[in-house]
Amino acid sequence: RKEVEQDPGPFNVPEGATVAFNCTYSNSASQSFFWYRQDCRKEPKLLMSVYSSGNEDGRFTAQLNRASQYISLLIRDSKLSDSATYLCVVRYSGAGSYQLTFGKGTKLSVIP
Amino acid sequence: DAGVIQSPRHEVTEMGQEVTLRCKPISGHNSLFWYRQTMMRGLELLIYFNNNVPIDDSGMPEDRFSAKMPNASFSTLKIQPSEPRDSAVYFCASSSGTGYTFGSGTRLTVV
């Protein structure tokens, strides 16, 4: 079973729409959670961390449900520039362990 | 800050040839990671170093792959001999313990 699972999409939404991505993880020892963004033929870049209480950064809202091992990302008022692949990422606890495990990503296309 | 620097950006080689990918992490970052990305498998961790010491190489696919970090500012990933199924984008990332910063990647094509 893959450790981090995401709907691959693609999600095709009109400008101004609200879109939500979901992610589940299998290892209950997961400690930290992130959303990364990857543009076509570019490297992944950190979009935002995900905190237990939920957090917001402008049009982006991230939620974490530890009991269900579920993470979400909500994008409001979608812009054309939001078109990218969104990667759900978890970090497991462990001595000296800083490695991140990535989902395969959800592709978003925002259409004019 | 120049970020994580990888070279070459693109590499096309023939099956059986040796390939060496290079990475310069961000100064002060004590962890370095090599990932491989393909459409089928997404981003896979190959190996990571902490303070120049390999910590986990369980993701290295087979003996044809090897990685070194001789000092805090340089790492290599070598494939010998290369095979067409090694074609992928190879990313290096460095970290000081919180978030990662990725390099621009090396797009490897083995024909």
Short mmCIF file of N, CA, C and O in Angstrom, two decimals, chain A residues 2 34 36 38 41-44 46 87 91 96-104, chain B residues 31 33 35 37 39-43 45 48 56 91 97-98 100 102-104 107:
data_model
loop_
_atom_site.label_atom_id
_atom_site.label_comp_id
_atom_site.label_asym_id
_atom_site.label_seq_id
_atom_site.Cartn_x
_atom_site.Cartn_y
_atom_site.Cartn_z
N LYS A 2 0.62 2.17 -0.93
CA LYS A 2 1.43 3.37 -1.01
C LYS A 2 1.24 4.19 0.26
O LYS A 2 0.14 4.33 0.78
N PHE A 34 2.97 18.63 4.80
CA PHE A 34 3.22 19.78 3.93
C PHE A 34 2.45 19.62 2.63
O PHE A 34 2.12 18.50 2.22
N TYR A 36 3.39 20.73 -1.27
CA TYR A 36 4.35 21.30 -2.20
C TYR A 36 3.64 21.52 -3.53
O TYR A 36 2.69 20.83 -3.88
N GLN A 38 4.41 21.86 -7.73
CA GLN A 38 5.40 21.61 -8.77
C GLN A 38 4.84 22.06 -10.11
O GLN A 38 3.83 21.53 -10.58
N ARG A 41 7.86 20.71 -15.51
CA ARG A 41 9.30 20.66 -15.79
C ARG A 41 10.13 21.52 -14.82
O ARG A 41 11.21 21.98 -15.15
N LYS A 42 9.58 21.70 -13.62
CA LYS A 42 10.30 22.44 -12.59
C LYS A 42 10.44 21.58 -11.34
O LYS A 42 9.86 20.50 -11.27
N GLU A 43 11.18 22.10 -10.36
CA GLU A 43 11.34 21.37 -9.11
C GLU A 43 10.17 21.64 -8.17
O GLU A 43 9.52 22.69 -8.27
N PRO A 44 9.90 20.73 -7.24
CA PRO A 44 8.87 20.99 -6.23
C PRO A 44 9.29 22.14 -5.31
O PRO A 44 10.47 22.28 -4.98
N LEU A 46 7.96 24.32 -1.67
CA LEU A 46 7.06 24.31 -0.52
C LEU A 46 5.95 25.34 -0.70
O LEU A 46 6.23 26.53 -0.93
N LEU A 87 1.57 18.44 -4.47
CA LEU A 87 2.10 17.22 -3.85
C LEU A 87 1.83 17.24 -2.36
O LEU A 87 2.19 18.20 -1.67
N ARG A 91 6.28 13.71 6.79
CA ARG A 91 7.58 13.40 7.37
C ARG A 91 7.35 12.53 8.59
O ARG A 91 6.50 12.84 9.43
N GLY A 96 17.07 11.02 13.89
CA GLY A 96 17.83 11.53 12.75
C GLY A 96 17.09 11.46 11.44
O GLY A 96 17.66 11.58 10.37
N SER A 97 15.79 11.29 11.50
CA SER A 97 15.05 11.10 10.25
C SER A 97 14.43 12.41 9.80
O SER A 97 13.55 12.94 10.47
N TYR A 98 14.91 12.92 8.68
CA TYR A 98 14.32 14.13 8.12
C TYR A 98 13.73 13.88 6.75
O TYR A 98 13.40 14.80 6.05
N GLN A 99 13.62 12.61 6.38
CA GLN A 99 13.19 12.35 5.03
C GLN A 99 11.70 12.58 4.85
O GLN A 99 10.91 12.34 5.75
N LEU A 100 11.36 13.11 3.71
CA LEU A 100 9.98 13.37 3.35
C LEU A 100 9.50 12.30 2.38
O LEU A 100 10.25 11.84 1.53
N THR A 101 8.23 11.93 2.52
CA THR A 101 7.60 11.00 1.58
C THR A 101 6.54 11.76 0.82
O THR A 101 5.66 12.39 1.42
N PHE A 102 6.60 11.69 -0.50
CA PHE A 102 5.74 12.47 -1.36
C PHE A 102 4.63 11.61 -1.96
O PHE A 102 4.85 10.46 -2.35
N GLY A 103 3.43 12.19 -2.06
CA GLY A 103 2.41 11.60 -2.89
C GLY A 103 2.76 11.85 -4.35
O GLY A 103 3.68 12.61 -4.66
N LYS A 104 2.02 11.20 -5.26
CA LYS A 104 2.33 11.36 -6.68
C LYS A 104 1.78 12.65 -7.25
O LYS A 104 2.11 13.01 -8.38
N SER B 31 21.65 18.25 5.76
CA SER B 31 21.05 17.04 5.18
C SER B 31 20.92 17.21 3.67
O SER B 31 20.55 18.28 3.19
N PHE B 33 19.55 15.07 0.05
CA PHE B 33 18.68 13.99 -0.41
C PHE B 33 18.77 13.87 -1.93
O PHE B 33 18.80 14.88 -2.64
N TYR B 35 16.50 12.31 -5.00
CA TYR B 35 15.21 11.76 -5.39
C TYR B 35 15.21 11.50 -6.90
O TYR B 35 15.92 12.15 -7.66
N GLN B 37 12.29 11.12 -10.06
CA GLN B 37 10.87 11.33 -10.38
C GLN B 37 10.54 10.78 -11.76
O GLN B 37 11.19 11.12 -12.75
N MET B 39 6.87 9.52 -14.20
CA MET B 39 5.42 9.63 -14.26
C MET B 39 4.75 8.49 -13.51
O MET B 39 3.76 8.67 -12.81
N MET B 40 5.32 7.30 -13.67
CA MET B 40 4.69 6.11 -13.08
C MET B 40 4.81 6.07 -11.56
O MET B 40 3.87 5.70 -10.87
N ARG B 41 5.96 6.46 -11.03
CA ARG B 41 6.23 6.23 -9.61
C ARG B 41 6.31 7.51 -8.79
O ARG B 41 6.45 7.44 -7.57
N GLY B 42 6.23 8.67 -9.47
CA GLY B 42 6.33 9.92 -8.72
C GLY B 42 7.73 10.14 -8.19
O GLY B 42 8.71 9.67 -8.76
N LEU B 43 7.82 10.88 -7.08
CA LEU B 43 9.11 11.18 -6.45
C LEU B 43 9.48 10.06 -5.49
O LEU B 43 8.75 9.78 -4.55
N LEU B 45 12.56 8.61 -2.92
CA LEU B 45 13.82 8.88 -2.25
C LEU B 45 14.81 7.76 -2.56
O LEU B 45 14.51 6.59 -2.35
N TYR B 48 19.74 9.43 1.46
CA TYR B 48 19.99 10.72 2.05
C TYR B 48 21.17 10.68 3.01
O TYR B 48 21.50 9.63 3.58
N ASP B 56 20.35 6.52 4.99
CA ASP B 56 19.38 5.54 4.48
C ASP B 56 19.53 5.45 2.98
O ASP B 56 19.24 6.41 2.27
N PHE B 91 16.40 14.65 -8.75
CA PHE B 91 16.46 15.87 -7.96
C PHE B 91 17.36 15.67 -6.75
O PHE B 91 17.35 14.62 -6.10
N GLY B 97 16.79 20.98 8.49
CA GLY B 97 16.00 20.31 9.52
C GLY B 97 14.52 20.59 9.44
O GLY B 97 13.73 19.90 10.06
N THR B 98 14.14 21.57 8.68
CA THR B 98 12.71 21.86 8.52
C THR B 98 12.31 21.58 7.07
O THR B 98 12.20 20.46 6.67
N TYR B 100 12.52 21.47 2.86
CA TYR B 100 13.52 21.12 1.85
C TYR B 100 13.62 22.22 0.82
O TYR B 100 12.64 22.89 0.51
N PHE B 102 14.79 22.16 -3.18
CA PHE B 102 15.19 21.30 -4.28
C PHE B 102 16.04 22.06 -5.29
O PHE B 102 15.85 23.26 -5.50
N GLY B 103 16.95 21.32 -5.93
CA GLY B 103 17.61 21.83 -7.11
C GLY B 103 16.69 21.73 -8.30
O GLY B 103 15.58 21.19 -8.21
N SER B 104 17.15 22.23 -9.42
CA SER B 104 16.34 22.25 -10.64
C SER B 104 16.25 20.89 -11.31
O SER B 104 15.47 20.72 -12.25
N ARG B 107 17.62 16.03 -15.98
CA ARG B 107 16.76 15.17 -16.80
C ARG B 107 17.65 14.20 -17.56
O ARG B 107 18.40 14.59 -18.44
#
